[in-house]
């Protein structure tokens, strides 16, 4: 009897990780479906109301088309974020990985966020670095674009975002992305890398668009590179994201 009881307990224990992974998979699917359904509902309702109006004016029709287009752009952004997540967790094609000058990755990142930074009047300060990083150039730029773009999004007009790097022993480097923005509450810190998690900052949530997928994509890129990503943050003071990556 004792033998049966012990094996039942062990079996239950060994199934736990699988159960957890199924649970998280199903939560992810339902979150994704929910996010996809919201813009679809808006498009459907607006189109139905417009079609029912026999005296619909051209100006009103154009307004509806504009609003529908906005929802389509949201759907486009969401599906491409979902595809990026799936791609990063499936593929670990290291064949194209190379050593790159980190400065080149920084400059390419700055180019990608320049428009956004200008629109919010945020200065990007790059501290010149001679360090080398090893990995996939496109993904490394993508990673920094996510972090710098968040830093811009969650900072006030006229503030500064800093991008710098430090040597971290013989084989590793640390990249820091610092902002003086709204910061992250300690209750949220443990969750911000979760898929679809957005900190409840009612002040910003309505103003700042996003699906809570950026940081999980960032983490999947760092994980694929065998690195580490952490954050230090103080509400109303700012945040500092630190990524540790390999030099070779
Ligand atoms: P999104 O920005 O689309 O909401 P992310 O996954 O990129 O999704 O970020 C998750 C949450 O973490 C954000 O909603 C925000 O609350 C918080 N966050 C991320 N970066 C910063 C930052 N630099 N400053 C303050 N909050 C941040």
mmCIF file of C-alpha atoms and ligand atoms in Angstrom, residues 150-151 153-154 179 182-184 192 197-199 201 210-215 239 241, ligand 1:
data_model
loop_
_atom_site.group_PDB
_atom_site.id
_atom_site.type_symbol
_atom_site.label_atom_id
_atom_site.label_comp_id
_atom_site.label_asym_id
_atom_site.label_seq_id
_atom_site.Cartn_x
_atom_site.Cartn_y
_atom_site.Cartn_z
ATOM 1 C CA UNK A 150 9.382 51.559 -23.702
ATOM 2 C CA UNK A 151 11.752 54.007 -22.020
ATOM 3 C CA UNK A 153 6.816 55.673 -23.969
ATOM 4 C CA UNK A 154 6.923 55.682 -20.183
ATOM 5 C CA UNK A 179 15.136 56.366 -18.150
ATOM 6 C CA UNK A 182 7.189 56.899 -14.369
ATOM 7 C CA UNK A 183 8.987 53.826 -13.016
ATOM 8 C CA UNK A 184 7.486 50.453 -12.077
ATOM 9 C CA UNK A 192 6.371 42.703 -16.438
ATOM 10 C CA UNK A 197 1.079 41.836 -18.569
ATOM 11 C CA UNK A 198 0.642 45.598 -18.354
ATOM 12 C CA UNK A 199 1.202 47.398 -15.071
ATOM 13 C CA UNK A 201 -1.002 52.656 -14.283
ATOM 14 C CA UNK A 210 0.594 48.352 -26.180
ATOM 15 C CA UNK A 211 -0.338 44.748 -25.504
ATOM 16 C CA UNK A 212 2.120 43.806 -22.801
ATOM 17 C CA UNK A 213 4.065 41.623 -25.242
ATOM 18 C CA UNK A 214 7.172 43.790 -25.764
ATOM 19 C CA UNK A 215 9.099 42.671 -22.695
ATOM 20 C CA UNK A 239 13.825 52.471 -14.566
ATOM 21 C CA UNK A 241 16.967 47.582 -17.556
HETATM 22 P P1 LIG B 1 3.566 47.318 -23.314
HETATM 23 O O1 LIG B 1 4.573 48.424 -23.227
HETATM 24 O O2 LIG B 1 3.108 47.025 -24.689
HETATM 25 O O3 LIG B 1 2.442 47.468 -22.349
HETATM 26 P P2 LIG B 1 5.703 45.552 -22.368
HETATM 27 O O4 LIG B 1 5.700 44.062 -22.260
HETATM 28 O O5 LIG B 1 6.753 46.163 -23.208
HETATM 29 O O6 LIG B 1 4.258 45.941 -22.867
HETATM 30 O O7 LIG B 1 5.790 46.137 -20.905
HETATM 31 C C1 LIG B 1 4.966 45.610 -19.866
HETATM 32 C C2 LIG B 1 4.643 46.676 -18.839
HETATM 33 O O8 LIG B 1 5.835 47.023 -18.119
HETATM 34 C C3 LIG B 1 4.152 47.977 -19.443
HETATM 35 O O9 LIG B 1 2.770 47.968 -19.648
HETATM 36 C C4 LIG B 1 4.557 49.002 -18.393
HETATM 37 O O10 LIG B 1 3.580 49.034 -17.373
HETATM 38 C C5 LIG B 1 5.822 48.409 -17.787
HETATM 39 N N1 LIG B 1 7.059 49.024 -18.347
HETATM 40 C C6 LIG B 1 7.877 48.521 -19.295
HETATM 41 N N2 LIG B 1 8.938 49.316 -19.523
HETATM 42 C C7 LIG B 1 8.790 50.367 -18.687
HETATM 43 C C8 LIG B 1 9.573 51.560 -18.421
HETATM 44 N N3 LIG B 1 10.724 51.821 -19.057
HETATM 45 N N4 LIG B 1 9.093 52.417 -17.466
HETATM 46 C C9 LIG B 1 7.958 52.160 -16.798
HETATM 47 N N5 LIG B 1 7.171 51.071 -17.006
HETATM 48 C C10 LIG B 1 7.585 50.184 -17.929
#
